[in-house]
Amino acid sequence: MHNFVYHNPTKVIFGKGTIPQTGNETAAFGKRVLLVYGCLSAKSNGLLQRVIGSLEEAGCIVVEHGGVRSNPSLADVHIAIQSAKAENIEVICAVGGGSVIDAAKAISVGTCAEHDVWKFFTGKKSIRQKLPLIAVSTLAASGSEVNSGMVLTNDSTQQKFGFGHRLLHPEVAIMDPETTFTVPANYTAYGAIDALAHIMEFYMTTEQAGINVQDRYMEGLAKCIMESCDHVLLDSGDYQARASLMWSAALALNGLSAAGLGKVGFPMHLIEHSISALHNVPHGAGLSVVIPGWLKYQANQQPARMVQFFRQVFDIKEMSEVETIDCGISALTAWFKKSGAPVSLKELEIDAGEISQFAENALAQAKIWRMREYTQEKIESILELCTGANA
Amino acid sequence: MHNFVYHNPTKVIFGKGTIPQTGNETAAFGKRVLLVYGCLSAKSNGLLQRVIGSLEEAGCIVVEHGGVRSNPSLADVHIAIQSAKAENIEVICAVGGGSVIDAAKAISVGTCAEHDVWKFFTGKKSIRQKLPLIAVSTLAASGSEVNSGMVLTNDSTQQKFGFGHRLLHPEVAIMDPETTFTVPANYTAYGAIDALAHIMEFYMTTEQAGINVQDRYMEGLAKCIMESCDHVLLDSGDYQARASLMWSAALALNGLSAAGLGKVGFPMHLIEHSISALHNVPHGAGLSVVIPGWLKYQANQQPARMVQFFRQVFDIKEMSEVETIDCGISALTAWFKKSGAPVSLKELEIDAGEISQFAENALAQAKIWRMREYTQEKIESILELCTGANA
């Protein structure tokens, strides 16, 4: 086990009927609130009005910043930062999925910085201050509501970059599984696939010796994520399954899985970000295309970890290593398909001719993340396995 | 899944060579430090001197309070509180296992209270303030270094009571597995058994419906705890096994396993505390005596959960529920024996005639913990199964 520091100070308030706590939890940090939300769902299902009602009841003055899109943009964050500064905002309340919460994180640290917020993402500046953040999560996916990461897209440079810092942990995460009842089937699956990617990336790229509590933790989460997602796709209002999916996805990237693994990275995300930076596809859909190809490539690099993962998660027995890998990749790909997620660039209507562009785009992030092994050639080779040409 | 609040703000610094960080981590909260430690081991292996060196290097003024015994006493905590007040202590640094850290927690909150610290344990007062606490853990067992609980023994009333409050989370836990290399084999096993008890108590007394990420989490921890302990008992200097045991034991009671389970309790601890209150036996040794009897009794109350636990943890297949329970209890009891832990009151040289006294003693805690189902009769029935009369 490698040395580690684990410190996740986010207070999680989880369960049905917890939305009315948003007001008091937010007001504890300040009265002038920037309310950050997305495009459609929060407004249409009445959630936003309930949050605003709770904030106002707690004596908050609410300034709204709506319309955050998926794959949130730097330009939009710039506008929100200006608004936050002009309105002397003291605390941010984000209502939405990972995109909204990530945008809110960028606004939170960008408002306290003299320089452009993008400099955090390019590694040119480190975070020193933030506005407190209350995250009302409405999607089981990124775990952003409980973790220290954020991802933002710079439209002018076509770069989708991720950045992590301990100050990015929200102060409070409010997680009511009932808010996810209206998430459509395909986005439910995309969220589950995002969470699975977070587990597999860490699991399959780190060497573990001896007994590893992290392995059992990640295997258990992976099983729960898939099983919960299956139940939700059968019955979108299955509370227990929605709750299990929501909490499992959060635990998949709250820092605990990585504690003790040594240096971890996000190779699947690295490649996917280049696809959604250039094509604005849903993140989880991009991942479900990248994952099978990445697994086929990785199978030759570090097979032992992949074999162990598949044996534990898919209960594969009495098969050779090679067979286990084949069987595992097939099972996972089949599960993606069954869940309504695309598994090839072709299905995303992306031409294989763009592969070198994706690779080039990903290289900039690989450099900042110090993933030297992810060369142009390697990324291209992985993406060649994602085309669906042989499907 | 039940609604829950999960908030564990403790910063964990884990790994070899982390002891020298104690000074700076402590000094960040204040310079006047009360150093709390136990009787022998910390002094003899040089750890205490390394901690003092680190504290002094960080500019701290160190006031020592050593000699905390296992099953720490209220009388000793009273002395330390007086000392902390007289010396204007700003921060506490505890070096030891659960007993030392629990005593330090009581000192931390007792120093800030006008009333007697025991009133927290009897439920007559709630905690409002504390001194910051840095816990340097030297035993894989209680998880006290990362959780919000403490246990103290009032010698004059012969009551060993536990109490939990969110302010009891240490600010920082420093966990160097190498500090546990010198823990003797039997105490290593006692620690593992304590951690197993924390898992089984929650798992086997709560109803779960549908998919439960907590179940997979707890099953994984139980397996790791036993497997790591086995390795340590073969080679006391096996770093990976010591690390795995230390982190698994911490995760077994850091709040995460209980999140979503609804009301959880400590029935095994309830009964054990009465034994160590009256006989001052090591906590884990008392537990290894209580657990087999409690399981036999519980098998008739809530068999389904026990069956699932044993099937998952001991990989029991193709057996009826009754056979699974028999097999599981036998396997666990055999594992206790193999690990050098006693499995009957007889082995502790405790006469079965004392059972009614233990039950009476436990009732006071059961009342405070609102465990109404634990009547005198029930506790006696459980303890009758722990005598070893039929062994």
Short mmCIF file of N, CA, C and O in Angstrom, two decimals, chain A residues 1-18 21 171 208-214 216-217 220-221 223-224 227-229 231 239-241 243-244 247-248 251 254 256 259 312 317, chain B residues 1-18 21 171 208-214 216-217 220-221 223-224 227-229 231 239-241 243-244 247-248 251 254 256 259 312 317:
data_model
loop_
_atom_site.label_atom_id
_atom_site.label_comp_id
_atom_site.label_asym_id
_atom_site.label_seq_id
_atom_site.Cartn_x
_atom_site.Cartn_y
_atom_site.Cartn_z
N MET A 1 0.85 -1.19 0.00
CA MET A 1 0.00 0.00 0.00
C MET A 1 0.88 1.25 0.00
O MET A 1 1.81 1.35 0.79
N HIS A 2 0.60 2.15 -0.91
CA HIS A 2 1.37 3.39 -0.98
C HIS A 2 0.92 4.34 0.14
O HIS A 2 -0.22 4.27 0.59
N ASN A 3 1.81 5.22 0.52
CA ASN A 3 1.42 6.28 1.46
C ASN A 3 0.33 7.14 0.82
O ASN A 3 0.29 7.29 -0.40
N PHE A 4 -0.52 7.71 1.65
CA PHE A 4 -1.54 8.60 1.11
C PHE A 4 -2.03 9.58 2.16
O PHE A 4 -1.84 9.38 3.36
N VAL A 5 -2.63 10.66 1.68
CA VAL A 5 -3.40 11.57 2.53
C VAL A 5 -4.85 11.48 2.06
O VAL A 5 -5.12 11.62 0.87
N TYR A 6 -5.72 11.16 2.96
CA TYR A 6 -7.16 11.13 2.61
C TYR A 6 -7.88 12.14 3.50
O TYR A 6 -7.85 12.05 4.73
N HIS A 7 -8.51 13.09 2.84
CA HIS A 7 -9.20 14.14 3.61
C HIS A 7 -10.37 14.63 2.78
O HIS A 7 -10.20 15.38 1.82
N ASN A 8 -11.55 14.15 3.13
CA ASN A 8 -12.75 14.56 2.40
C ASN A 8 -13.73 15.20 3.38
O ASN A 8 -14.50 14.50 4.04
N PRO A 9 -13.69 16.52 3.48
CA PRO A 9 -14.48 17.19 4.52
C PRO A 9 -15.93 17.45 4.13
O PRO A 9 -16.68 18.04 4.92
N THR A 10 -16.36 17.04 2.94
CA THR A 10 -17.74 17.33 2.50
C THR A 10 -18.76 16.64 3.42
O THR A 10 -18.66 15.45 3.67
N LYS A 11 -19.72 17.41 3.85
CA LYS A 11 -20.83 16.86 4.64
C LYS A 11 -21.90 16.40 3.68
O LYS A 11 -22.41 17.19 2.89
N VAL A 12 -22.26 15.12 3.74
CA VAL A 12 -23.26 14.56 2.83
C VAL A 12 -24.60 14.42 3.54
O VAL A 12 -24.67 13.78 4.60
N ILE A 13 -25.61 15.02 2.97
CA ILE A 13 -26.98 14.86 3.48
C ILE A 13 -27.73 14.08 2.42
O ILE A 13 -27.98 14.60 1.33
N PHE A 14 -28.03 12.82 2.72
CA PHE A 14 -28.51 11.90 1.70
C PHE A 14 -29.90 11.38 2.04
O PHE A 14 -30.15 10.93 3.14
N GLY A 15 -30.79 11.41 1.04
CA GLY A 15 -32.07 10.73 1.23
C GLY A 15 -33.25 11.53 0.73
O GLY A 15 -33.13 12.69 0.31
N LYS A 16 -34.39 10.88 0.76
CA LYS A 16 -35.60 11.55 0.25
C LYS A 16 -36.03 12.65 1.22
O LYS A 16 -35.86 12.54 2.44
N GLY A 17 -36.54 13.71 0.63
CA GLY A 17 -37.05 14.80 1.46
C GLY A 17 -35.97 15.70 2.03
O GLY A 17 -36.22 16.47 2.96
N THR A 18 -34.75 15.62 1.50
CA THR A 18 -33.66 16.42 2.08
C THR A 18 -33.50 17.80 1.41
O THR A 18 -32.77 18.65 1.93
N GLN A 21 -33.52 21.17 3.25
CA GLN A 21 -32.39 21.54 4.11
C GLN A 21 -31.41 22.47 3.39
O GLN A 21 -30.50 23.03 4.02
N GLU A 171 -18.70 22.15 0.42
CA GLU A 171 -18.88 22.13 1.87
C GLU A 171 -19.98 21.13 2.23
O GLU A 171 -19.85 20.38 3.20
N GLN A 208 -0.90 -3.60 -7.51
CA GLN A 208 -1.20 -3.83 -6.10
C GLN A 208 -0.49 -5.10 -5.67
O GLN A 208 -0.49 -6.10 -6.39
N ALA A 209 0.08 -5.06 -4.48
CA ALA A 209 0.74 -6.25 -3.95
C ALA A 209 0.02 -6.68 -2.69
O ALA A 209 -0.38 -5.85 -1.89
N GLY A 210 -0.16 -7.99 -2.55
CA GLY A 210 -0.75 -8.50 -1.31
C GLY A 210 -2.23 -8.18 -1.19
O GLY A 210 -2.94 -8.08 -2.18
N ILE A 211 -2.68 -8.03 0.05
CA ILE A 211 -4.10 -7.82 0.33
C ILE A 211 -4.41 -6.35 0.13
O ILE A 211 -3.67 -5.48 0.57
N ASN A 212 -5.53 -6.09 -0.53
CA ASN A 212 -5.85 -4.70 -0.82
C ASN A 212 -7.31 -4.41 -0.56
O ASN A 212 -8.18 -4.83 -1.31
N VAL A 213 -7.52 -3.67 0.48
CA VAL A 213 -8.89 -3.31 0.82
C VAL A 213 -9.51 -2.47 -0.29
O VAL A 213 -10.70 -2.55 -0.55
N GLN A 214 -8.68 -1.69 -1.00
CA GLN A 214 -9.20 -0.86 -2.09
C GLN A 214 -9.81 -1.72 -3.20
O GLN A 214 -10.80 -1.33 -3.79
N ARG A 216 -11.28 -4.68 -2.99
CA ARG A 216 -12.61 -5.18 -2.61
C ARG A 216 -13.62 -4.03 -2.68
O ARG A 216 -14.76 -4.21 -3.10
N TYR A 217 -13.19 -2.86 -2.26
CA TYR A 217 -14.06 -1.67 -2.26
C TYR A 217 -14.49 -1.35 -3.69
O TYR A 217 -15.68 -1.17 -3.98
N GLY A 220 -16.79 -4.09 -5.27
CA GLY A 220 -18.14 -4.00 -4.72
C GLY A 220 -18.91 -2.85 -5.35
O GLY A 220 -20.10 -2.98 -5.70
N LEU A 221 -18.24 -1.72 -5.51
CA LEU A 221 -18.89 -0.56 -6.13
C LEU A 221 -19.27 -0.86 -7.57
O LEU A 221 -20.38 -0.54 -8.01
N LYS A 223 -19.93 -3.67 -9.03
CA LYS A 223 -21.09 -4.56 -9.07
C LYS A 223 -22.37 -3.80 -8.75
O LYS A 223 -23.39 -3.97 -9.42
N CYS A 224 -22.32 -2.98 -7.71
CA CYS A 224 -23.53 -2.24 -7.30
C CYS A 224 -23.97 -1.26 -8.38
O CYS A 224 -25.16 -1.08 -8.61
N GLU A 227 -25.64 -3.30 -11.19
CA GLU A 227 -26.89 -3.90 -10.73
C GLU A 227 -27.96 -2.82 -10.50
O GLU A 227 -29.12 -2.99 -10.90
N SER A 228 -27.57 -1.72 -9.89
CA SER A 228 -28.52 -0.64 -9.63
C SER A 228 -29.03 -0.07 -10.94
O SER A 228 -30.23 0.21 -11.09
N CYS A 229 -28.12 0.14 -11.87
CA CYS A 229 -28.49 0.71 -13.17
C CYS A 229 -29.49 -0.21 -13.86
O CYS A 229 -30.50 0.26 -14.41
N HIS A 231 -31.65 -2.16 -12.51
CA HIS A 231 -32.96 -2.01 -11.86
C HIS A 231 -33.63 -0.70 -12.27
O HIS A 231 -34.83 -0.66 -12.50
N TYR A 239 -36.85 3.54 -5.95
CA TYR A 239 -36.06 4.40 -5.04
C TYR A 239 -34.77 3.72 -4.59
O TYR A 239 -33.70 4.33 -4.61
N GLN A 240 -34.90 2.48 -4.16
CA GLN A 240 -33.72 1.79 -3.62
C GLN A 240 -32.61 1.71 -4.67
O GLN A 240 -31.44 1.93 -4.37
N ALA A 241 -32.99 1.42 -5.91
CA ALA A 241 -31.98 1.31 -6.97
C ALA A 241 -31.39 2.69 -7.29
O ALA A 241 -30.18 2.83 -7.48
N ALA A 243 -31.16 5.16 -5.24
CA ALA A 243 -30.32 5.55 -4.10
C ALA A 243 -28.99 4.81 -4.15
O ALA A 243 -27.93 5.41 -3.94
N SER A 244 -29.05 3.53 -4.44
CA SER A 244 -27.83 2.72 -4.49
C SER A 244 -26.90 3.23 -5.60
O SER A 244 -25.68 3.36 -5.40
N TRP A 247 -25.38 6.74 -4.52
CA TRP A 247 -24.34 6.67 -3.49
C TRP A 247 -23.11 5.92 -3.99
O TRP A 247 -21.97 6.30 -3.72
N SER A 248 -23.33 4.87 -4.79
CA SER A 248 -22.19 4.12 -5.34
C SER A 248 -21.36 5.01 -6.27
O SER A 248 -20.13 4.96 -6.24
N LEU A 251 -19.31 7.30 -4.16
CA LEU A 251 -18.19 6.60 -3.50
C LEU A 251 -17.11 6.18 -4.49
O LEU A 251 -15.97 5.95 -4.11
N ASN A 254 -14.75 9.53 -4.47
CA ASN A 254 -14.70 10.46 -3.34
C ASN A 254 -13.33 10.48 -2.68
O ASN A 254 -13.16 11.02 -1.59
N LEU A 256 -11.60 7.81 -1.71
CA LEU A 256 -11.30 6.61 -0.93
C LEU A 256 -10.73 5.49 -1.79
O LEU A 256 -9.84 4.76 -1.36
N ALA A 259 -7.04 6.03 -2.33
CA ALA A 259 -6.17 6.11 -1.15
C ALA A 259 -5.35 4.84 -1.01
O ALA A 259 -5.89 3.77 -0.75
N GLN A 312 -13.57 -10.94 -10.47
CA GLN A 312 -14.32 -10.56 -9.27
C GLN A 312 -15.68 -9.96 -9.63
O GLN A 312 -16.68 -10.28 -9.00
N LYS A 317 -15.09 -17.74 -13.72
CA LYS A 317 -14.29 -18.81 -13.10
C LYS A 317 -13.80 -19.79 -14.17
O LYS A 317 -14.40 -19.91 -15.23
N MET B 1 -32.58 2.07 1.16
CA MET B 1 -31.54 2.80 1.88
C MET B 1 -32.18 3.88 2.76
O MET B 1 -33.01 4.63 2.29
N HIS B 2 -31.78 3.92 4.01
CA HIS B 2 -32.30 4.95 4.90
C HIS B 2 -31.60 6.28 4.64
O HIS B 2 -30.46 6.30 4.18
N ASN B 3 -32.26 7.35 4.96
CA ASN B 3 -31.62 8.67 4.90
C ASN B 3 -30.43 8.70 5.88
O ASN B 3 -30.45 8.01 6.90
N PHE B 4 -29.44 9.48 5.54
CA PHE B 4 -28.30 9.60 6.46
C PHE B 4 -27.57 10.91 6.25
O PHE B 4 -27.71 11.57 5.21
N VAL B 5 -26.80 11.28 7.26
CA VAL B 5 -25.81 12.35 7.13
C VAL B 5 -24.45 11.69 7.33
O VAL B 5 -24.25 10.98 8.31
N TYR B 6 -23.57 11.87 6.38
CA TYR B 6 -22.21 11.35 6.52
C TYR B 6 -21.24 12.52 6.45
O TYR B 6 -21.20 13.24 5.45
N HIS B 7 -20.50 12.69 7.50
CA HIS B 7 -19.56 13.82 7.54
C HIS B 7 -18.37 13.42 8.40
O HIS B 7 -18.46 13.39 9.64
N ASN B 8 -17.29 13.08 7.76
CA ASN B 8 -16.09 12.69 8.49
C ASN B 8 -14.94 13.59 8.08
O ASN B 8 -14.27 13.35 7.07
N PRO B 9 -14.73 14.64 8.85
CA PRO B 9 -13.73 15.65 8.44
C PRO B 9 -12.29 15.32 8.80
O PRO B 9 -11.39 16.12 8.52
N THR B 10 -12.05 14.16 9.41
CA THR B 10 -10.68 13.83 9.82
C THR B 10 -9.74 13.71 8.62
O THR B 10 -10.05 13.02 7.65
N LYS B 11 -8.62 14.38 8.71
CA LYS B 11 -7.58 14.26 7.68
C LYS B 11 -6.68 13.08 8.04
O LYS B 11 -6.09 13.06 9.12
N VAL B 12 -6.58 12.12 7.15
CA VAL B 12 -5.78 10.93 7.41
C VAL B 12 -4.45 11.02 6.68
O VAL B 12 -4.42 11.21 5.46
N ILE B 13 -3.37 10.91 7.43
CA ILE B 13 -2.03 10.86 6.84
C ILE B 13 -1.52 9.45 7.11
O ILE B 13 -1.26 9.08 8.25
N PHE B 14 -1.44 8.66 6.04
CA PHE B 14 -1.22 7.22 6.20
C PHE B 14 0.05 6.77 5.52
O PHE B 14 0.29 7.11 4.36
N GLY B 15 0.85 5.97 6.22
CA GLY B 15 1.98 5.35 5.57
C GLY B 15 3.26 5.40 6.37
O GLY B 15 3.34 6.04 7.43
N LYS B 16 4.27 4.73 5.84
CA LYS B 16 5.55 4.67 6.55
C LYS B 16 6.25 6.02 6.49
O LYS B 16 6.15 6.75 5.50
N GLY B 17 6.90 6.34 7.60
CA GLY B 17 7.66 7.59 7.64
C GLY B 17 6.81 8.83 7.85
O GLY B 17 7.26 9.95 7.61
N THR B 18 5.59 8.66 8.29
CA THR B 18 4.71 9.84 8.45
C THR B 18 4.77 10.46 9.85
O THR B 18 4.27 11.56 10.05
N GLN B 21 5.57 14.12 10.60
CA GLN B 21 4.59 15.17 10.25
C GLN B 21 3.76 15.59 11.47
O GLN B 21 3.02 16.57 11.41
N GLU B 171 -8.94 15.88 14.44
CA GLU B 171 -8.65 16.76 13.30
C GLU B 171 -7.75 16.03 12.31
O GLU B 171 -7.95 16.13 11.10
N GLN B 208 -31.89 -4.91 5.23
CA GLN B 208 -31.54 -4.23 3.99
C GLN B 208 -32.44 -4.75 2.88
O GLN B 208 -32.68 -5.94 2.79
N ALA B 209 -32.91 -3.84 2.06
CA ALA B 209 -33.75 -4.25 0.94
C ALA B 209 -33.04 -3.89 -0.35
O ALA B 209 -32.43 -2.84 -0.45
N GLY B 210 -33.10 -4.80 -1.33
CA GLY B 210 -32.53 -4.49 -2.64
C GLY B 210 -31.02 -4.47 -2.62
O GLY B 210 -30.37 -5.18 -1.85
N ILE B 211 -30.46 -3.65 -3.50
CA ILE B 211 -29.01 -3.60 -3.67
C ILE B 211 -28.42 -2.70 -2.59
O ILE B 211 -28.93 -1.62 -2.34
N ASN B 212 -27.33 -3.14 -2.00
CA ASN B 212 -26.77 -2.36 -0.91
C ASN B 212 -25.28 -2.24 -1.03
O ASN B 212 -24.56 -3.21 -0.78
N VAL B 213 -24.84 -1.07 -1.37
CA VAL B 213 -23.41 -0.85 -1.49
C VAL B 213 -22.73 -1.06 -0.15
O VAL B 213 -21.60 -1.52 -0.08
N GLN B 214 -23.45 -0.78 0.95
CA GLN B 214 -22.85 -0.97 2.28
C GLN B 214 -22.50 -2.44 2.54
O GLN B 214 -21.49 -2.74 3.16
N ARG B 216 -21.62 -4.76 0.38
CA ARG B 216 -20.39 -5.15 -0.33
C ARG B 216 -19.18 -4.54 0.38
O ARG B 216 -18.13 -5.17 0.50
N TYR B 217 -19.33 -3.31 0.83
CA TYR B 217 -18.26 -2.61 1.55
C TYR B 217 -17.87 -3.37 2.82
O TYR B 217 -16.69 -3.65 3.06
N GLY B 220 -16.27 -6.86 2.10
CA GLY B 220 -14.89 -6.70 1.64
C GLY B 220 -13.95 -6.39 2.80
O GLY B 220 -12.85 -6.95 2.89
N LEU B 221 -14.41 -5.53 3.71
CA LEU B 221 -13.58 -5.20 4.87
C LEU B 221 -13.37 -6.42 5.76
O LEU B 221 -12.25 -6.68 6.21
N LYS B 223 -13.38 -9.56 5.01
CA LYS B 223 -12.42 -10.48 4.38
C LYS B 223 -10.99 -9.96 4.54
O LYS B 223 -10.07 -10.72 4.87
N CYS B 224 -10.80 -8.67 4.27
CA CYS B 224 -9.45 -8.09 4.35
C CYS B 224 -8.90 -8.14 5.77
O CYS B 224 -7.71 -8.38 5.97
N GLU B 227 -7.87 -11.78 6.50
CA GLU B 227 -6.73 -12.17 5.67
C GLU B 227 -5.45 -11.42 6.11
O GLU B 227 -4.38 -12.02 6.23
N SER B 228 -5.59 -10.13 6.37
CA SER B 228 -4.41 -9.36 6.80
C SER B 228 -3.91 -9.86 8.13
O SER B 228 -2.69 -9.99 8.34
N CYS B 229 -4.83 -10.13 9.04
CA CYS B 229 -4.43 -10.61 10.37
C CYS B 229 -3.67 -11.93 10.24
O CYS B 229 -2.64 -12.12 10.89
N HIS B 231 -1.86 -12.94 7.80
CA HIS B 231 -0.51 -12.66 7.32
C HIS B 231 0.37 -12.07 8.42
O HIS B 231 1.54 -12.42 8.54
N TYR B 239 4.78 -5.49 6.10
CA TYR B 239 4.25 -4.12 6.02
C TYR B 239 2.89 -4.07 5.32
O TYR B 239 1.95 -3.43 5.80
N GLN B 240 2.80 -4.75 4.18
CA GLN B 240 1.56 -4.69 3.41
C GLN B 240 0.38 -5.21 4.24
O GLN B 240 -0.71 -4.63 4.23
N ALA B 241 0.59 -6.29 4.96
CA ALA B 241 -0.48 -6.86 5.78
C ALA B 241 -0.81 -5.94 6.95
O ALA B 241 -1.98 -5.71 7.27
N ALA B 243 -0.41 -2.73 6.99
CA ALA B 243 -1.08 -1.55 6.42
C ALA B 243 -2.53 -1.87 6.09
O ALA B 243 -3.45 -1.10 6.40
N SER B 244 -2.74 -3.02 5.48
CA SER B 244 -4.09 -3.42 5.10
C SER B 244 -4.97 -3.57 6.33
O SER B 244 -6.12 -3.12 6.36
N TRP B 247 -5.71 -0.01 7.85
CA TRP B 247 -6.67 0.82 7.11
C TRP B 247 -8.06 0.17 7.10
O TRP B 247 -9.07 0.85 7.22
N SER B 248 -8.10 -1.15 7.01
CA SER B 248 -9.39 -1.85 7.03
C SER B 248 -10.10 -1.62 8.37
O SER B 248 -11.31 -1.40 8.40
N LEU B 251 -11.52 1.82 8.38
CA LEU B 251 -12.70 1.94 7.51
C LEU B 251 -13.91 1.19 8.08
O LEU B 251 -15.04 1.48 7.72
N ASN B 254 -15.58 4.15 10.37
CA ASN B 254 -15.36 5.57 10.10
C ASN B 254 -16.67 6.27 9.72
O ASN B 254 -16.65 7.41 9.25
N LEU B 256 -18.81 5.24 7.38
CA LEU B 256 -19.28 4.91 6.03
C LEU B 256 -20.12 3.64 6.02
O LEU B 256 -21.10 3.55 5.27
N ALA B 259 -23.65 4.41 7.03
CA ALA B 259 -24.41 5.40 6.24
C ALA B 259 -25.45 4.71 5.37
O ALA B 259 -25.11 3.97 4.46
N GLN B 312 -21.09 -14.67 1.91
CA GLN B 312 -20.21 -13.76 1.19
C GLN B 312 -18.78 -13.81 1.74
O GLN B 312 -17.82 -13.83 0.98
N LYS B 317 -21.14 -22.09 -0.10
CA LYS B 317 -22.06 -22.32 -1.21
C LYS B 317 -22.81 -23.63 -1.00
O LYS B 317 -22.33 -24.52 -0.31
#
